[in-house]
Amino acid sequence: MTDVQAIDVDITTEDGVADAYLAHPADGRPRPGVLFYQDAYGLRPHLRSMADRLAAAGYTVLVPNVFYRLGRTPVVELPEFIDPDADPTIWERLGPVVASLTPDLVKRDAGAYLRWLADSPLVTDGPVAVTGYCMGARLTLWTTAAHPDRIAAAAGFHGGGLATDQPTSPHLGAPDITAELYFGHADNDPSLPPEQIERFEKALTDAGVRHTCEVYPGASHGYTQADTPAYDRKADERHWAALLDLLDRTF
């Protein structure tokens, strides 16, 4: 592990300016880039600490506020410990925000994020990796399918809605993916029932995508998020091992 430096940056997109968090090894040398997609709760201290940990392993990590069209971080004010069961208004406020981010907007914004990484002196030349959490796992798939020449590896953890019956379902982009994928599914996850897990893996297999999909026993949706009741330390450490192994193989 190395010392980390972190700053806030602004990224110009086709629709405005996205605020973002950038973490990288403090020596300032260029490192492989990682686009890090947030969960629905947004860019907050816990996600910054995750980005710092990934940067300490030798990567330049960009965490954009994907809801930037609705304002700079924090788009929705949330408590330090986020428990929707204790405060049902959390999802009443977040629901419309999440719904506002369509697949087309995700793909368009991804182009801006990837260009920013390509232009940064802190990022090595060549393709980058993407990782995403909860909602961010869907964003990872849409990005990886839309920009196959820029993505070498992609990971998603406790993602929901990965293989639905909708025409915009992320699994339908599998034929366009050239990156190697790793997905760690939550065992207890109503947003990704067994039939979706099966449909998702079949789509990847049929498309010839190099992939590993694993179900984490006993883990709930959100198992990596230490500022929520869903956090599962064992599953979280398994996620870190899997993610770093994927990146090590790639770069």
mmCIF file of N, CA, C and O in Angstrom, residues 117 141 202:
data_model
loop_
_atom_site.group_PDB
_atom_site.id
_atom_site.type_symbol
_atom_site.label_atom_id
_atom_site.label_comp_id
_atom_site.label_asym_id
_atom_site.label_seq_id
_atom_site.Cartn_x
_atom_site.Cartn_y
_atom_site.Cartn_z
ATOM 1 N N LEU A 117 -10.162 10.732 -17.970
ATOM 2 C CA LEU A 117 -9.107 9.816 -17.530
ATOM 3 C C LEU A 117 -8.006 9.700 -18.584
ATOM 4 O O LEU A 117 -6.813 9.676 -18.252
ATOM 5 N N LEU A 141 -22.077 -1.911 -16.447
ATOM 6 C CA LEU A 141 -22.387 -2.712 -17.631
ATOM 7 C C LEU A 141 -22.725 -1.838 -18.831
ATOM 8 O O LEU A 141 -22.260 -2.101 -19.952
ATOM 9 N N LYS A 202 -26.097 -16.421 -18.379
ATOM 10 C CA LYS A 202 -26.318 -17.009 -19.696
ATOM 11 C C LYS A 202 -26.002 -16.006 -20.806
ATOM 12 O O LYS A 202 -25.395 -16.361 -21.828
#
